[in-house]
Amino acid sequence: MRTQNLISNRALRLQRKEQKEQTLLRFLRQHLWSTQDILQQVAGLSTRQAAHKTLTALEKRGLLRRCTYDALGGKVTIWGITHQGQASAFDVETESFIPVYFEPSRISEQTIHHELDLQRLSLVAESRGWKSWQDGNRLELQDKNHKRPDAIAKHSSGTIVAIECERTFKTLKRYEQILIQYLRWLKTGSIHEVVWLSPTSDMSKRLRIMLTSIKDVYKRQVYWLSQFLVSMTI
């Protein structure tokens, strides 16, 4: 009986280990790269030691690679999925292979924290019932002169929401261009709402004032602009 229990427990531990590894690969299939802290949360690993052990094991098998950057004055270690990892991450019955993988030289150190903010937001959204999160850089760009949303996701109500994550303020001229583009998408039904997310409530308030101060857009499109929401949480 004891031998059977040991075998059963070992098999269960192995199964859980494989599930956590696959969960990590599935997350990186879409996001391509992330930090240990975020990946620890994704896989539900209880300690930093367990997370590092799991990531290192995947690295040794050629499924992940890591690189350290100087980002905003601090060191940030990024773990990214390899071509081999992508080949192991998709469901062969329902999904296609994604031929995109982590390339350290193509990561901008200036935008690392912005991308990590979006990943954290995707986890918050998922925990609150949002579905079908897609990062903007994974969306097809129909016109090279148009800006992609930072992300698009489906609210639990079914509403399709474009998400903008602001760490710094843009010029009013740039916001006007972005608003006009979003108003077109709202009219066509491509999206139903836009949410601006900021790190602080103060920045959120200032951003709302800036957006609603763009009178040329506001006067022409009062109804559509009323559907915009500036918030700091989802």
mmCIF file with all atom_site columns, C-alpha atoms in Angstrom, residues 56-217:
data_model
loop_
_atom_site.group_PDB
_atom_site.id
_atom_site.type_symbol
_atom_site.label_atom_id
_atom_site.label_alt_id
_atom_site.label_comp_id
_atom_site.label_asym_id
_atom_site.label_entity_id
_atom_site.label_seq_id
_atom_site.pdbx_PDB_ins_code
_atom_site.Cartn_x
_atom_site.Cartn_y
_atom_site.Cartn_z
_atom_site.occupancy
_atom_site.B_iso_or_equiv
_atom_site.pdbx_formal_charge
_atom_site.auth_seq_id
_atom_site.auth_comp_id
_atom_site.auth_asym_id
_atom_site.auth_atom_id
_atom_site.pdbx_PDB_model_num
ATOM 1   C CA . THR A 1 56  ? 15.731  27.201 -15.345 1.00 0.00 ? 56  THR A CA 1
ATOM 2   C CA . ALA A 1 57  ? 14.476  23.708 -16.173 1.00 0.00 ? 57  ALA A CA 1
ATOM 3   C CA . LEU A 1 58  ? 12.632  25.058 -19.230 1.00 0.00 ? 58  LEU A CA 1
ATOM 4   C CA . GLU A 1 59  ? 15.741  27.001 -20.212 1.00 0.00 ? 59  GLU A CA 1
ATOM 5   C CA . LYS A 1 60  ? 17.895  23.857 -20.057 1.00 0.00 ? 60  LYS A CA 1
ATOM 6   C CA . ARG A 1 61  ? 15.451  22.123 -22.398 1.00 0.00 ? 61  ARG A CA 1
ATOM 7   C CA . GLY A 1 62  ? 15.746  24.969 -24.890 1.00 0.00 ? 62  GLY A CA 1
ATOM 8   C CA . LEU A 1 63  ? 12.157  26.162 -24.434 1.00 0.00 ? 63  LEU A CA 1
ATOM 9   C CA . LEU A 1 64  ? 13.078  29.484 -22.810 1.00 0.00 ? 64  LEU A CA 1
ATOM 10  C CA . ARG A 1 65  ? 16.021  31.853 -22.809 1.00 0.00 ? 65  ARG A CA 1
ATOM 11  C CA . ARG A 1 66  ? 16.843  34.819 -20.591 1.00 0.00 ? 66  ARG A CA 1
ATOM 12  C CA . CYS A 1 67  ? 18.445  38.201 -20.975 1.00 0.00 ? 67  CYS A CA 1
ATOM 13  C CA . THR A 1 68  ? 19.137  41.050 -18.545 1.00 0.00 ? 68  THR A CA 1
ATOM 14  C CA . TYR A 1 69  ? 18.491  44.682 -19.503 1.00 0.00 ? 69  TYR A CA 1
ATOM 15  C CA . ASP A 1 70  ? 19.145  48.109 -18.037 1.00 0.00 ? 70  ASP A CA 1
ATOM 16  C CA . ALA A 1 71  ? 15.632  49.526 -18.003 1.00 0.00 ? 71  ALA A CA 1
ATOM 17  C CA . LEU A 1 72  ? 14.916  52.926 -16.450 1.00 0.00 ? 72  LEU A CA 1
ATOM 18  C CA . GLY A 1 73  ? 18.090  52.775 -14.400 1.00 0.00 ? 73  GLY A CA 1
ATOM 19  C CA . GLY A 1 74  ? 17.569  49.255 -13.011 1.00 0.00 ? 74  GLY A CA 1
ATOM 20  C CA . LYS A 1 75  ? 18.418  45.702 -13.994 1.00 0.00 ? 75  LYS A CA 1
ATOM 21  C CA . VAL A 1 76  ? 15.515  43.642 -15.353 1.00 0.00 ? 76  VAL A CA 1
ATOM 22  C CA . THR A 1 77  ? 15.889  39.954 -16.233 1.00 0.00 ? 77  THR A CA 1
ATOM 23  C CA . ILE A 1 78  ? 13.529  38.816 -18.958 1.00 0.00 ? 78  ILE A CA 1
ATOM 24  C CA . TRP A 1 79  ? 12.565  35.207 -19.705 1.00 0.00 ? 79  TRP A CA 1
ATOM 25  C CA . GLY A 1 80  ? 11.347  34.622 -23.238 1.00 0.00 ? 80  GLY A CA 1
ATOM 26  C CA . ILE A 1 81  ? 9.995   31.759 -25.287 1.00 0.00 ? 81  ILE A CA 1
ATOM 27  C CA . THR A 1 82  ? 12.193  30.221 -27.982 1.00 0.00 ? 82  THR A CA 1
ATOM 28  C CA . HIS A 1 83  ? 11.227  28.806 -31.367 1.00 0.00 ? 83  HIS A CA 1
ATOM 29  C CA . GLN A 1 84  ? 11.363  25.371 -29.730 1.00 0.00 ? 84  GLN A CA 1
ATOM 30  C CA . GLY A 1 85  ? 9.112   26.625 -26.946 1.00 0.00 ? 85  GLY A CA 1
ATOM 31  C CA . GLN A 1 86  ? 6.555   27.932 -29.436 1.00 0.00 ? 86  GLN A CA 1
ATOM 32  C CA . ALA A 1 87  ? 6.546   24.548 -31.145 1.00 0.00 ? 87  ALA A CA 1
ATOM 33  C CA . SER A 1 88  ? 5.670   22.958 -27.794 1.00 0.00 ? 88  SER A CA 1
ATOM 34  C CA . ALA A 1 89  ? 3.066   25.488 -26.661 1.00 0.00 ? 89  ALA A CA 1
ATOM 35  C CA . PHE A 1 90  ? 0.143   25.235 -29.075 1.00 0.00 ? 90  PHE A CA 1
ATOM 36  C CA . ASP A 1 91  ? -2.791  22.815 -29.163 1.00 0.00 ? 91  ASP A CA 1
ATOM 37  C CA . VAL A 1 92  ? -2.265  20.692 -32.268 1.00 0.00 ? 92  VAL A CA 1
ATOM 38  C CA . GLU A 1 93  ? -6.006  20.050 -32.587 1.00 0.00 ? 93  GLU A CA 1
ATOM 39  C CA . THR A 1 94  ? -7.272  23.627 -32.460 1.00 0.00 ? 94  THR A CA 1
ATOM 40  C CA . GLU A 1 95  ? -4.415  26.107 -32.880 1.00 0.00 ? 95  GLU A CA 1
ATOM 41  C CA . SER A 1 96  ? -1.774  27.152 -35.359 1.00 0.00 ? 96  SER A CA 1
ATOM 42  C CA . PHE A 1 97  ? 1.932   27.445 -34.687 1.00 0.00 ? 97  PHE A CA 1
ATOM 43  C CA . ILE A 1 98  ? 3.006   31.034 -33.938 1.00 0.00 ? 98  ILE A CA 1
ATOM 44  C CA . PRO A 1 99  ? 6.342   31.662 -35.718 1.00 0.00 ? 99  PRO A CA 1
ATOM 45  C CA . VAL A 1 100 ? 7.336   34.507 -33.378 1.00 0.00 ? 100 VAL A CA 1
ATOM 46  C CA . TYR A 1 101 ? 9.686   34.123 -30.446 1.00 0.00 ? 101 TYR A CA 1
ATOM 47  C CA . PHE A 1 102 ? 11.823  36.094 -27.993 1.00 0.00 ? 102 PHE A CA 1
ATOM 48  C CA . GLU A 1 103 ? 14.665  37.926 -29.692 1.00 0.00 ? 103 GLU A CA 1
ATOM 49  C CA . PRO A 1 104 ? 16.638  39.939 -27.096 1.00 0.00 ? 104 PRO A CA 1
ATOM 50  C CA . SER A 1 105 ? 17.966  42.445 -29.649 1.00 0.00 ? 105 SER A CA 1
ATOM 51  C CA . ARG A 1 106 ? 14.433  43.437 -30.640 1.00 0.00 ? 106 ARG A CA 1
ATOM 52  C CA . ILE A 1 107 ? 13.308  44.411 -27.134 1.00 0.00 ? 107 ILE A CA 1
ATOM 53  C CA . SER A 1 108 ? 13.327  48.127 -26.425 1.00 0.00 ? 108 SER A CA 1
ATOM 54  C CA . GLU A 1 109 ? 14.644  48.874 -22.959 1.00 0.00 ? 109 GLU A CA 1
ATOM 55  C CA . GLN A 1 110 ? 12.531  52.048 -22.946 1.00 0.00 ? 110 GLN A CA 1
ATOM 56  C CA . THR A 1 111 ? 9.263   50.108 -23.307 1.00 0.00 ? 111 THR A CA 1
ATOM 57  C CA . ILE A 1 112 ? 9.936   47.090 -21.075 1.00 0.00 ? 112 ILE A CA 1
ATOM 58  C CA . HIS A 1 113 ? 7.983   48.458 -18.116 1.00 0.00 ? 113 HIS A CA 1
ATOM 59  C CA . HIS A 1 114 ? 5.035   49.419 -20.328 1.00 0.00 ? 114 HIS A CA 1
ATOM 60  C CA . GLU A 1 115 ? 4.821   45.878 -21.692 1.00 0.00 ? 115 GLU A CA 1
ATOM 61  C CA . LEU A 1 116 ? 5.070   44.424 -18.187 1.00 0.00 ? 116 LEU A CA 1
ATOM 62  C CA . ASP A 1 117 ? 2.228   46.720 -17.071 1.00 0.00 ? 117 ASP A CA 1
ATOM 63  C CA . LEU A 1 118 ? 0.072   45.264 -19.833 1.00 0.00 ? 118 LEU A CA 1
ATOM 64  C CA . GLN A 1 119 ? 0.895   41.726 -18.736 1.00 0.00 ? 119 GLN A CA 1
ATOM 65  C CA . ARG A 1 120 ? -0.102  42.497 -15.156 1.00 0.00 ? 120 ARG A CA 1
ATOM 66  C CA . LEU A 1 121 ? -3.318  44.067 -16.430 1.00 0.00 ? 121 LEU A CA 1
ATOM 67  C CA . SER A 1 122 ? -4.082  40.955 -18.488 1.00 0.00 ? 122 SER A CA 1
ATOM 68  C CA . LEU A 1 123 ? -3.822  38.830 -15.333 1.00 0.00 ? 123 LEU A CA 1
ATOM 69  C CA . VAL A 1 124 ? -6.112  41.192 -13.416 1.00 0.00 ? 124 VAL A CA 1
ATOM 70  C CA . ALA A 1 125 ? -8.595  41.181 -16.290 1.00 0.00 ? 125 ALA A CA 1
ATOM 71  C CA . GLU A 1 126 ? -8.577  37.385 -16.501 1.00 0.00 ? 126 GLU A CA 1
ATOM 72  C CA . SER A 1 127 ? -9.166  37.087 -12.753 1.00 0.00 ? 127 SER A CA 1
ATOM 73  C CA . ARG A 1 128 ? -12.256 39.296 -13.187 1.00 0.00 ? 128 ARG A CA 1
ATOM 74  C CA . GLY A 1 129 ? -13.773 37.279 -15.997 1.00 0.00 ? 129 GLY A CA 1
ATOM 75  C CA . TRP A 1 130 ? -12.400 39.072 -19.046 1.00 0.00 ? 130 TRP A CA 1
ATOM 76  C CA . LYS A 1 131 ? -11.639 36.874 -22.085 1.00 0.00 ? 131 LYS A CA 1
ATOM 77  C CA . SER A 1 132 ? -9.673  36.853 -25.333 1.00 0.00 ? 132 SER A CA 1
ATOM 78  C CA . TRP A 1 133 ? -6.939  39.284 -24.286 1.00 0.00 ? 133 TRP A CA 1
ATOM 79  C CA . GLN A 1 134 ? -4.673  40.189 -27.208 1.00 0.00 ? 134 GLN A CA 1
ATOM 80  C CA . ASP A 1 135 ? -1.652  42.443 -26.979 1.00 0.00 ? 135 ASP A CA 1
ATOM 81  C CA . GLY A 1 136 ? -1.646  45.200 -29.560 1.00 0.00 ? 136 GLY A CA 1
ATOM 82  C CA . ASN A 1 137 ? 1.575   44.011 -31.178 1.00 0.00 ? 137 ASN A CA 1
ATOM 83  C CA . ARG A 1 138 ? -0.193  40.728 -31.944 1.00 0.00 ? 138 ARG A CA 1
ATOM 84  C CA . LEU A 1 139 ? -3.028  42.495 -33.808 1.00 0.00 ? 139 LEU A CA 1
ATOM 85  C CA . GLU A 1 140 ? -3.053  42.944 -37.567 1.00 0.00 ? 140 GLU A CA 1
ATOM 86  C CA . LEU A 1 141 ? -2.304  46.524 -38.587 1.00 0.00 ? 141 LEU A CA 1
ATOM 87  C CA . GLN A 1 142 ? -4.529  47.515 -41.503 1.00 0.00 ? 142 GLN A CA 1
ATOM 88  C CA . ASP A 1 143 ? -2.898  50.901 -42.064 1.00 0.00 ? 143 ASP A CA 1
ATOM 89  C CA . LYS A 1 144 ? 0.716   51.646 -41.146 1.00 0.00 ? 144 LYS A CA 1
ATOM 90  C CA . ASN A 1 145 ? -0.307  55.195 -40.231 1.00 0.00 ? 145 ASN A CA 1
ATOM 91  C CA . HIS A 1 146 ? -2.764  53.968 -37.618 1.00 0.00 ? 146 HIS A CA 1
ATOM 92  C CA . LYS A 1 147 ? -1.887  53.181 -34.027 1.00 0.00 ? 147 LYS A CA 1
ATOM 93  C CA . ARG A 1 148 ? -2.673  49.759 -32.616 1.00 0.00 ? 148 ARG A CA 1
ATOM 94  C CA . PRO A 1 149 ? -4.429  49.657 -29.226 1.00 0.00 ? 149 PRO A CA 1
ATOM 95  C CA . ASP A 1 150 ? -2.106  48.523 -26.446 1.00 0.00 ? 150 ASP A CA 1
ATOM 96  C CA . ALA A 1 151 ? -4.471  45.568 -26.105 1.00 0.00 ? 151 ALA A CA 1
ATOM 97  C CA . ILE A 1 152 ? -7.988  44.384 -26.911 1.00 0.00 ? 152 ILE A CA 1
ATOM 98  C CA . ALA A 1 153 ? -10.065 42.166 -24.641 1.00 0.00 ? 153 ALA A CA 1
ATOM 99  C CA . LYS A 1 154 ? -13.658 41.070 -24.140 1.00 0.00 ? 154 LYS A CA 1
ATOM 100 C CA . HIS A 1 155 ? -15.361 42.143 -20.925 1.00 0.00 ? 155 HIS A CA 1
ATOM 101 C CA . SER A 1 156 ? -17.392 39.545 -19.029 1.00 0.00 ? 156 SER A CA 1
ATOM 102 C CA . SER A 1 157 ? -20.505 41.319 -20.382 1.00 0.00 ? 157 SER A CA 1
ATOM 103 C CA . GLY A 1 158 ? -19.342 40.630 -23.959 1.00 0.00 ? 158 GLY A CA 1
ATOM 104 C CA . THR A 1 159 ? -18.241 44.214 -24.630 1.00 0.00 ? 159 THR A CA 1
ATOM 105 C CA . ILE A 1 160 ? -15.111 44.458 -26.814 1.00 0.00 ? 160 ILE A CA 1
ATOM 106 C CA . VAL A 1 161 ? -12.753 46.908 -25.141 1.00 0.00 ? 161 VAL A CA 1
ATOM 107 C CA . ALA A 1 162 ? -9.648  48.622 -26.510 1.00 0.00 ? 162 ALA A CA 1
ATOM 108 C CA . ILE A 1 163 ? -7.110  49.203 -23.744 1.00 0.00 ? 163 ILE A CA 1
ATOM 109 C CA . GLU A 1 164 ? -4.559  52.002 -23.500 1.00 0.00 ? 164 GLU A CA 1
ATOM 110 C CA . CYS A 1 165 ? -1.925  51.840 -20.763 1.00 0.00 ? 165 CYS A CA 1
ATOM 111 C CA . GLU A 1 166 ? -0.358  55.254 -20.143 1.00 0.00 ? 166 GLU A CA 1
ATOM 112 C CA . ARG A 1 167 ? 2.872   55.617 -18.165 1.00 0.00 ? 167 ARG A CA 1
ATOM 113 C CA . THR A 1 168 ? 3.650   59.071 -19.620 1.00 0.00 ? 168 THR A CA 1
ATOM 114 C CA . PHE A 1 169 ? 1.545   61.809 -21.201 1.00 0.00 ? 169 PHE A CA 1
ATOM 115 C CA . LYS A 1 170 ? 1.401   62.325 -24.954 1.00 0.00 ? 170 LYS A CA 1
ATOM 116 C CA . THR A 1 171 ? 0.860   65.678 -26.658 1.00 0.00 ? 171 THR A CA 1
ATOM 117 C CA . LEU A 1 172 ? -2.694  66.903 -27.182 1.00 0.00 ? 172 LEU A CA 1
ATOM 118 C CA . LYS A 1 173 ? -2.128  66.680 -30.938 1.00 0.00 ? 173 LYS A CA 1
ATOM 119 C CA . ARG A 1 174 ? -1.292  62.986 -30.622 1.00 0.00 ? 174 ARG A CA 1
ATOM 120 C CA . TYR A 1 175 ? -4.301  62.324 -28.395 1.00 0.00 ? 175 TYR A CA 1
ATOM 121 C CA . GLU A 1 176 ? -6.510  64.050 -30.962 1.00 0.00 ? 176 GLU A CA 1
ATOM 122 C CA . GLN A 1 177 ? -5.219  61.699 -33.671 1.00 0.00 ? 177 GLN A CA 1
ATOM 123 C CA . ILE A 1 178 ? -5.796  58.673 -31.446 1.00 0.00 ? 178 ILE A CA 1
ATOM 124 C CA . LEU A 1 179 ? -9.315  59.787 -30.496 1.00 0.00 ? 179 LEU A CA 1
ATOM 125 C CA . ILE A 1 180 ? -10.325 60.290 -34.123 1.00 0.00 ? 180 ILE A CA 1
ATOM 126 C CA . GLN A 1 181 ? -9.104  56.802 -34.954 1.00 0.00 ? 181 GLN A CA 1
ATOM 127 C CA . TYR A 1 182 ? -10.982 55.242 -32.050 1.00 0.00 ? 182 TYR A CA 1
ATOM 128 C CA . LEU A 1 183 ? -14.165 57.112 -32.924 1.00 0.00 ? 183 LEU A CA 1
ATOM 129 C CA . ARG A 1 184 ? -14.087 55.477 -36.357 1.00 0.00 ? 184 ARG A CA 1
ATOM 130 C CA . TRP A 1 185 ? -13.712 52.034 -34.773 1.00 0.00 ? 185 TRP A CA 1
ATOM 131 C CA . LEU A 1 186 ? -16.556 52.733 -32.342 1.00 0.00 ? 186 LEU A CA 1
ATOM 132 C CA . LYS A 1 187 ? -18.835 53.691 -35.217 1.00 0.00 ? 187 LYS A CA 1
ATOM 133 C CA . THR A 1 188 ? -18.049 50.550 -37.186 1.00 0.00 ? 188 THR A CA 1
ATOM 134 C CA . GLY A 1 189 ? -18.503 48.346 -34.123 1.00 0.00 ? 189 GLY A CA 1
ATOM 135 C CA . SER A 1 190 ? -14.961 47.000 -34.229 1.00 0.00 ? 190 SER A CA 1
ATOM 136 C CA . ILE A 1 191 ? -14.779 47.982 -30.559 1.00 0.00 ? 191 ILE A CA 1
ATOM 137 C CA . HIS A 1 192 ? -17.447 49.053 -28.100 1.00 0.00 ? 192 HIS A CA 1
ATOM 138 C CA . GLU A 1 193 ? -15.417 50.980 -25.561 1.00 0.00 ? 193 GLU A CA 1
ATOM 139 C CA . VAL A 1 194 ? -11.944 52.333 -24.827 1.00 0.00 ? 194 VAL A CA 1
ATOM 140 C CA . VAL A 1 195 ? -10.318 52.239 -21.409 1.00 0.00 ? 195 VAL A CA 1
ATOM 141 C CA . TRP A 1 196 ? -7.274  54.316 -20.493 1.00 0.00 ? 196 TRP A CA 1
ATOM 142 C CA . LEU A 1 197 ? -5.340  52.874 -17.553 1.00 0.00 ? 197 LEU A CA 1
ATOM 143 C CA . SER A 1 198 ? -2.760  54.814 -15.570 1.00 0.00 ? 198 SER A CA 1
ATOM 144 C CA . PRO A 1 199 ? -0.427  53.962 -12.663 1.00 0.00 ? 199 PRO A CA 1
ATOM 145 C CA . THR A 1 200 ? -1.970  56.557 -10.319 1.00 0.00 ? 200 THR A CA 1
ATOM 146 C CA . SER A 1 201 ? -5.353  58.155 -9.732  1.00 0.00 ? 201 SER A CA 1
ATOM 147 C CA . ASP A 1 202 ? -3.764  61.594 -10.158 1.00 0.00 ? 202 ASP A CA 1
ATOM 148 C CA . MET A 1 203 ? -2.497  60.710 -13.621 1.00 0.00 ? 203 MET A CA 1
ATOM 149 C CA . SER A 1 204 ? -5.922  59.281 -14.480 1.00 0.00 ? 204 SER A CA 1
ATOM 150 C CA . LYS A 1 205 ? -7.657  62.536 -13.524 1.00 0.00 ? 205 LYS A CA 1
ATOM 151 C CA . ARG A 1 206 ? -5.192  64.624 -15.504 1.00 0.00 ? 206 ARG A CA 1
ATOM 152 C CA . LEU A 1 207 ? -5.551  62.357 -18.526 1.00 0.00 ? 207 LEU A CA 1
ATOM 153 C CA . ARG A 1 208 ? -9.342  62.629 -18.448 1.00 0.00 ? 208 ARG A CA 1
ATOM 154 C CA . ILE A 1 209 ? -9.088  66.432 -18.405 1.00 0.00 ? 209 ILE A CA 1
ATOM 155 C CA . MET A 1 210 ? -6.638  66.397 -21.318 1.00 0.00 ? 210 MET A CA 1
ATOM 156 C CA . LEU A 1 211 ? -8.816  64.109 -23.439 1.00 0.00 ? 211 LEU A CA 1
ATOM 157 C CA . THR A 1 212 ? -12.048 66.016 -22.857 1.00 0.00 ? 212 THR A CA 1
ATOM 158 C CA . SER A 1 213 ? -10.270 69.313 -23.548 1.00 0.00 ? 213 SER A CA 1
ATOM 159 C CA . ILE A 1 214 ? -9.866  68.376 -27.224 1.00 0.00 ? 214 ILE A CA 1
ATOM 160 C CA . LYS A 1 215 ? -12.869 70.418 -28.326 1.00 0.00 ? 215 LYS A CA 1
ATOM 161 C CA . ASP A 1 216 ? -12.605 69.808 -32.076 1.00 0.00 ? 216 ASP A CA 1
ATOM 162 C CA . VAL A 1 217 ? -13.181 66.104 -31.583 1.00 0.00 ? 217 VAL A CA 1
#
